[in-house]
Coordinates of C-alpha atoms in Angstrom, one line a residue:
X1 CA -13.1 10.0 11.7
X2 CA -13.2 9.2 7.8
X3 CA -16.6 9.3 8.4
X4 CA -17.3 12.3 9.7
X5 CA -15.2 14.1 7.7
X6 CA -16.3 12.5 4.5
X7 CA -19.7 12.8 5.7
X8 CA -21.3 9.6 5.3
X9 CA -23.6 8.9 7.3
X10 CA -24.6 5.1 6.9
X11 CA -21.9 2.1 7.3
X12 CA -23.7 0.1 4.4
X13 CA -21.9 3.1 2.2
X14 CA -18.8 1.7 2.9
X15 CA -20.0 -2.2 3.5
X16 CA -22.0 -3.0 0.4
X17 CA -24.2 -5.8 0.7
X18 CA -22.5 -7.7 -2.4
X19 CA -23.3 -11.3 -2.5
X20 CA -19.9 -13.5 -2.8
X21 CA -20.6 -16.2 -5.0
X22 CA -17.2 -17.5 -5.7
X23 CA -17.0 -21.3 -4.8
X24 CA -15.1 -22.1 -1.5
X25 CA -12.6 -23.2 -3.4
X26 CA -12.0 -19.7 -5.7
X27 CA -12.1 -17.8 -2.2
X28 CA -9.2 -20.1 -0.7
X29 CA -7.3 -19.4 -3.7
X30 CA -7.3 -15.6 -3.5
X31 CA -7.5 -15.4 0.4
X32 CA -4.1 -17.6 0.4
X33 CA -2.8 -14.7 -1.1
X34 CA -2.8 -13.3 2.5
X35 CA -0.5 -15.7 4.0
X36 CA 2.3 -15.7 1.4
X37 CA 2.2 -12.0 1.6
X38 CA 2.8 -12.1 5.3
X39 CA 5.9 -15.1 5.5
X40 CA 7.2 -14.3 2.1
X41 CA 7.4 -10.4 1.9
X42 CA 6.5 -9.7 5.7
X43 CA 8.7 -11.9 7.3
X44 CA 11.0 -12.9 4.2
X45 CA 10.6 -16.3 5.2
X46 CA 11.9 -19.1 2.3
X47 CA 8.3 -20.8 3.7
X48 CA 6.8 -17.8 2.0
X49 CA 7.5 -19.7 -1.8
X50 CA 5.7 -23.0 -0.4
X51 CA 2.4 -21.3 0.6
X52 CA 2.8 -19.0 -2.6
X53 CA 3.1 -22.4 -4.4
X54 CA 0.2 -23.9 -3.1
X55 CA -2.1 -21.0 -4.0
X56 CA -0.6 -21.1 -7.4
X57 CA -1.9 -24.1 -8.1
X58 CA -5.0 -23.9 -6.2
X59 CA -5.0 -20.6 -8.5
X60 CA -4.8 -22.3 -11.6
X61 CA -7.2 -25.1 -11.5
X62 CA -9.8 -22.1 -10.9
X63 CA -10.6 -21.7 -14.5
X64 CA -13.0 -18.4 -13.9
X65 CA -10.7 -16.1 -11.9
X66 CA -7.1 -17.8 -12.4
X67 CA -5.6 -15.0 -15.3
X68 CA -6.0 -12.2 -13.1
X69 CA -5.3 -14.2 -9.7
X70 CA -2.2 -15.5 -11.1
X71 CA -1.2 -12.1 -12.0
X72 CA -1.0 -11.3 -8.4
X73 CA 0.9 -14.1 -7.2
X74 CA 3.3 -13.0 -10.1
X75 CA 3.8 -9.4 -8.6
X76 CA 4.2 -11.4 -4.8
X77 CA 6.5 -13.6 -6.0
X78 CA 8.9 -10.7 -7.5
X79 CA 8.3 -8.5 -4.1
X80 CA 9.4 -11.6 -2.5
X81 CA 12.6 -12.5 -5.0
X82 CA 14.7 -9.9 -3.0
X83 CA 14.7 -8.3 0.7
X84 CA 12.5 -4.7 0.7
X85 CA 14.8 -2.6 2.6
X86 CA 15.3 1.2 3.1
X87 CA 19.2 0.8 2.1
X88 CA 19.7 4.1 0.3
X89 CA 22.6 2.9 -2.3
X90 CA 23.0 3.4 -6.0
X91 CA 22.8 -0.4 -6.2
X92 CA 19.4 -0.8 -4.1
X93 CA 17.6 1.9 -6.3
X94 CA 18.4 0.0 -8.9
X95 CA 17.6 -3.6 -7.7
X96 CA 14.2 -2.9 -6.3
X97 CA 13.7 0.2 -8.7
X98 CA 13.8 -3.0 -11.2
X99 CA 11.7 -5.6 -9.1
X100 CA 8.8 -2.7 -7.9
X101 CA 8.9 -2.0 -11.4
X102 CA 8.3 -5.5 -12.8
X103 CA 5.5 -6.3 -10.1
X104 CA 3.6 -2.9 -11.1
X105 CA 3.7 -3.3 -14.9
X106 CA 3.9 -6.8 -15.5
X107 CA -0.1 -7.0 -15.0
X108 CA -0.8 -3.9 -16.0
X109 CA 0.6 -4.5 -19.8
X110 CA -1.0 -8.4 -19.5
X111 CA -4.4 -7.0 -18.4
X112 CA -4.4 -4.2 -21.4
X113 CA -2.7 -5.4 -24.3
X114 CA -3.6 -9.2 -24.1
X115 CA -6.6 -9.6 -21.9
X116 CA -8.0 -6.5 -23.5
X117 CA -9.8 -5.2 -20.5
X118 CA -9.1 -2.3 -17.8
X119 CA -9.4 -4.1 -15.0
X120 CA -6.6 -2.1 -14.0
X121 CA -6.4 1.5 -14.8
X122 CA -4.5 4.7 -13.3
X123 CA -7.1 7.1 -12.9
X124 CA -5.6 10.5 -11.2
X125 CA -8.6 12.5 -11.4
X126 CA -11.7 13.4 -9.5
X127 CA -13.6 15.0 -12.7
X128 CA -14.0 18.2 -9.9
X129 CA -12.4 20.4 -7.3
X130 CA -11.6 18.6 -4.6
X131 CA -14.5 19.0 -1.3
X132 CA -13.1 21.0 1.5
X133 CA -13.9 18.0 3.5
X134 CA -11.4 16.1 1.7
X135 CA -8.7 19.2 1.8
X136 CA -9.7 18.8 5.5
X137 CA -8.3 15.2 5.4
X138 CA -5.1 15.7 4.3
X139 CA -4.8 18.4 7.4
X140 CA -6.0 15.9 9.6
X141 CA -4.0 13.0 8.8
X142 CA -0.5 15.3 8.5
X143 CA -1.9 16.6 12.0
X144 CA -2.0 12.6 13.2
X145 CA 1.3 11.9 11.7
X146 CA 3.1 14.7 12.6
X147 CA 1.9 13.5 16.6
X148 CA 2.6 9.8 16.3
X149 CA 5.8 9.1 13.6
X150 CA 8.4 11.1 16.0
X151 CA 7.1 8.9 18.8
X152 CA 7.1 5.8 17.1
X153 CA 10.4 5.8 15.6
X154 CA 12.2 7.4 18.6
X155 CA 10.1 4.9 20.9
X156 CA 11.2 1.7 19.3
X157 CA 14.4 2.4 17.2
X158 CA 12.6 2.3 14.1
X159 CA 14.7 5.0 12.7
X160 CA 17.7 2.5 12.5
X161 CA 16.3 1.0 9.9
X162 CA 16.8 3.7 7.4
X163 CA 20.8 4.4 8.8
X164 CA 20.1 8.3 7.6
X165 CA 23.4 10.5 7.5
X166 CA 23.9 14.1 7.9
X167 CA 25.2 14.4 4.5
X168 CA 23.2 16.2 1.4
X169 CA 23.4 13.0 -0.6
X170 CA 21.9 11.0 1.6
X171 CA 19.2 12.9 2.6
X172 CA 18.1 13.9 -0.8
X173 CA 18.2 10.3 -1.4
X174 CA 15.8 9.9 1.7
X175 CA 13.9 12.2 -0.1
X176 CA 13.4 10.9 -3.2
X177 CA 13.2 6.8 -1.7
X178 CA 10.4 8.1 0.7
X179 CA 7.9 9.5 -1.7
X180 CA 8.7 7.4 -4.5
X181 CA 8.0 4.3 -2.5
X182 CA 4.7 6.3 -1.2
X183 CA 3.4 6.9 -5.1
X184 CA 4.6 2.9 -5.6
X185 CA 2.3 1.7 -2.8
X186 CA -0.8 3.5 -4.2
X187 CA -0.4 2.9 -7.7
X188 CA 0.5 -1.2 -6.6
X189 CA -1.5 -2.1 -3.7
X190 CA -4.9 0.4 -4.1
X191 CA -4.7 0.7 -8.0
X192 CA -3.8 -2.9 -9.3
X193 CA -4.0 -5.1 -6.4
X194 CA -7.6 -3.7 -5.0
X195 CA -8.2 -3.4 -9.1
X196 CA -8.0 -6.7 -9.4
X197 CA -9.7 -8.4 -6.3
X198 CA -12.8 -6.1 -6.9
X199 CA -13.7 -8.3 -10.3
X200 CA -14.2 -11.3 -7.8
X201 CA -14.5 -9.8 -4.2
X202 CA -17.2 -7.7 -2.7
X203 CA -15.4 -4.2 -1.7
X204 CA -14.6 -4.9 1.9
X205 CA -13.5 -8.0 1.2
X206 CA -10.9 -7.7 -1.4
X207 CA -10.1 -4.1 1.0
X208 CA -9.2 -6.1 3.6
X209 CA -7.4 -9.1 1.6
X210 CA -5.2 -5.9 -0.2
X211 CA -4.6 -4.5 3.1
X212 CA -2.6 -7.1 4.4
X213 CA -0.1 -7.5 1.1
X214 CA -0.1 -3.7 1.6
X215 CA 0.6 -3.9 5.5
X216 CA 3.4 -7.0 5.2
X217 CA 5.4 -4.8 2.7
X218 CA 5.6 -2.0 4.8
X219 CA 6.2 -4.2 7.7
X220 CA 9.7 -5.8 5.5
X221 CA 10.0 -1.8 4.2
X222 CA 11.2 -1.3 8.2
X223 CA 7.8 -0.3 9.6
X224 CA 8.4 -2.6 12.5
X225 CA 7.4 -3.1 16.3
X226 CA 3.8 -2.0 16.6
X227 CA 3.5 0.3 13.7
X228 CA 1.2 -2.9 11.7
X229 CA -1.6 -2.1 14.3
X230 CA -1.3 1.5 12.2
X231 CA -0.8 0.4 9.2
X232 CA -3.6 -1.9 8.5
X233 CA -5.7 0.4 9.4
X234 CA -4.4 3.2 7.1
X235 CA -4.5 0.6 4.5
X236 CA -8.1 -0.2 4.8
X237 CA -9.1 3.8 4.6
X238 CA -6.8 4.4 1.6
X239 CA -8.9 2.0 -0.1
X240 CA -11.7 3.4 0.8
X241 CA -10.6 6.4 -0.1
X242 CA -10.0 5.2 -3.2
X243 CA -13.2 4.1 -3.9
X244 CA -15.0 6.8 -2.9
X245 CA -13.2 9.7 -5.3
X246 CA -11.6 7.3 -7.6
X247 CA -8.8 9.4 -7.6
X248 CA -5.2 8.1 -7.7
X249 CA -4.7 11.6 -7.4
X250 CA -6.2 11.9 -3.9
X251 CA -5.2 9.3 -2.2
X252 CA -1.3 9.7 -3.7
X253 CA -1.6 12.8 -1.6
X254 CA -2.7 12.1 1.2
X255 CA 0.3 9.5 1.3
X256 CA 3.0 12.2 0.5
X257 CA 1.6 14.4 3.0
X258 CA 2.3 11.6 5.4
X259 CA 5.7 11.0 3.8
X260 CA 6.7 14.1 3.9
X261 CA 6.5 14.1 8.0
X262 CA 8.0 10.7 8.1
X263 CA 10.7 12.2 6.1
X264 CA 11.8 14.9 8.8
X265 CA 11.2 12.3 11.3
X266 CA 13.9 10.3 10.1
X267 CA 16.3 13.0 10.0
X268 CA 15.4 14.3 13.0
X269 CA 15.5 11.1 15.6
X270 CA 19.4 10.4 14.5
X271 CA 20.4 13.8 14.1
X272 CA 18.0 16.0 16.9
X273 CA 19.5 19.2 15.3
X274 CA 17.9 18.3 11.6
X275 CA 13.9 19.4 11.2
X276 CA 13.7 20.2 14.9
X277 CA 9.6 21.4 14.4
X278 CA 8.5 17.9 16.8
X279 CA 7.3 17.9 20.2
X280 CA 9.8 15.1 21.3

C-alpha cells in the first residue's frame, strides 16, 4: 500500500544495496540492542539489565562505533529504569515526563555539543507542499485505524489498560498523554534511534533493529495481545516514511492522526455513550 500510494515502483528504492562492513563483532553489539529492548522495556523483565549489560560491554570494546552505540543503551537503560504505563496521574507525568525526557536529550546534547556532529537532528520540514499522495496517506491510515483500534481494544480488553473515566480531567489528560507520547515516539525512535543506527547500518537494517525498541515500548505502553503483529509493521513504514520526505513533520502527523482515533477509542469502549462515530 505505501507503495502504491507513494508511487515507487522498484523495492531496491526502499532496500538499498548498502554493503555492511561492520565486523561480526560491531553487528552483535548493536543487534543486542534488540533483545534488551524486548525483556527490559517489553516485558520489564530485571533479565533485561543482564543482556543490556552484556552489549554494554561488547559495545565498548568496539572502538569505531561505541560513542554513538553506547548512547543508545543509555536512552534503553532510562526507558527501562521505570514501568511505561498509561497511568494518567500528576505523579506519572512527571516521572516518565522526566525519564522520556532524559532518553531523548541526553544523546541529542552529547552528539551536538561534544561530538560535534548532527548525527541526530530534528528536521520538521519537507522544503515543499506536501504530494497529494502523501495527504492521501494520512486519509488512508486514519481510514485503517478508525476500522481496526475499536476492534482491537474492545476484542481483547486493551482498553483496561488506560482505566479512562468519564470525568473532564481525565479525559483531557488522555488527551494530552496520547499525542504527547505519539510526538515522543517519532522524535525518539525514528529521529535519534534510526539517526543513529543509519551511521553504521544499511537502511533496512538499522529500520528493522529501531522497529523492535519502537515495537517493545509500545508493547510495555499497554499495546498488548496481538497488536505487535501491527505495530512492527507501522514501525517499519514510519521509517520509511521518514526517509523518504525527511520530514519529522510528516511522519509526526501521520501518528497524531492515528492518535487521535485511538483517543475516542478509548473513551468510547468503557464508556459506549462517549465518541459513539464506530462501527462496534
Amino acid at each position: 500500500m505505501l507503495m502504491l500510494i507513494l508511487n515507487r515502483t522498484s523495492l531496491l528504492y526502499f532496500y538499498p544495496m548498502t554493503i555492511n562492513n561492520n565486523s561480526w563483532q560491531e553487528n552483535l553489539s548493536m543487534f543486542m540492542l534488540a533483545p534488551a529492548a524486548l525483556v527490559l522495556v517489553g516485558m520489564h523483565n530485571d533479565y533485561g539489565w543482564l543482556i543490556l549489560l552484556a552489549g554494554v560491554l561488547l559495545t565498548a570494546a568496539q572502538a569505531r562505533i561505541r560513542k554513538h552505540i553506547l548512547l543508545l543503551y543509555l536512552s534503553l537503560s532510562a526507558l527501562g529504569f521505570i514501568p511505561i504505563t498509561t497511568e494518567i496521574t500528576n505523579e506519572n507525568f512527571l516521572r516518565m515526563g522526566l525519564v522520556l525526557g532524559a532518553a531523548l536529550t541526553i544523546p541529542f546534547v552529547i552528539t551536538r555539543y561534544v561530538y560535534r556532529d548532527r548525527s541526530i537532528t530534528f528536521k520538521f520540514h519537507h522544503g515543499r507542499k506536501w504530494f497529494k499522495k502523501e495527504i492521501m496517506y494520512i486519509l488512508v491510515t486514519a481510514l485503517i485505524a478508525y476500522l481496526l483500534l475499536p476492534y482491537y481494544l474492545k476484542s481483547t480488553g486493551a482498553y483496561l489498560n488506560w482505566g479512562v473515566e468519564n470525568t473532564a480531567d481525565s479525559i483531557g489528560r488522555l488527551f494530552i498523554g496520547t499525542n504527547g507520547l505519539g510526538i515522543w515516539d517519532e522524535l525518539f525512535f525514528v529521529s535519534t534511534v534510526l539517526g543513529i543506527l543509519r551511521l553504521y547500518l544499511p537502511f533496512w537494517q538499522a529500520n528493522l533493529l529501531q522497529s523492535v525498541l519502537f515495537t517493545s515500548f509500545l508493547f510495555e505502553l499497554g499495546f498488548t495481545s496481538w497488536a505487535p503483529f501491527v505495530l512492527y509493521p507501522f514501525a517499519l513504514i514510519q521509517g520509511y516514511i521518514f526517509k523518504l520526505t525527511d520530514s519529522l513533520l510528516y511522519v509526526i502527523t501521520i501518528h497524531l492522526t492515528l492518535d487521535f482515533v485511538l483517543f475516542l477509542a478509548l473513551l468510547n469502549a468503557p464508556h459506549p455513550q462517549l465518541a459513539d462515530y464506530f462501527l462496534y
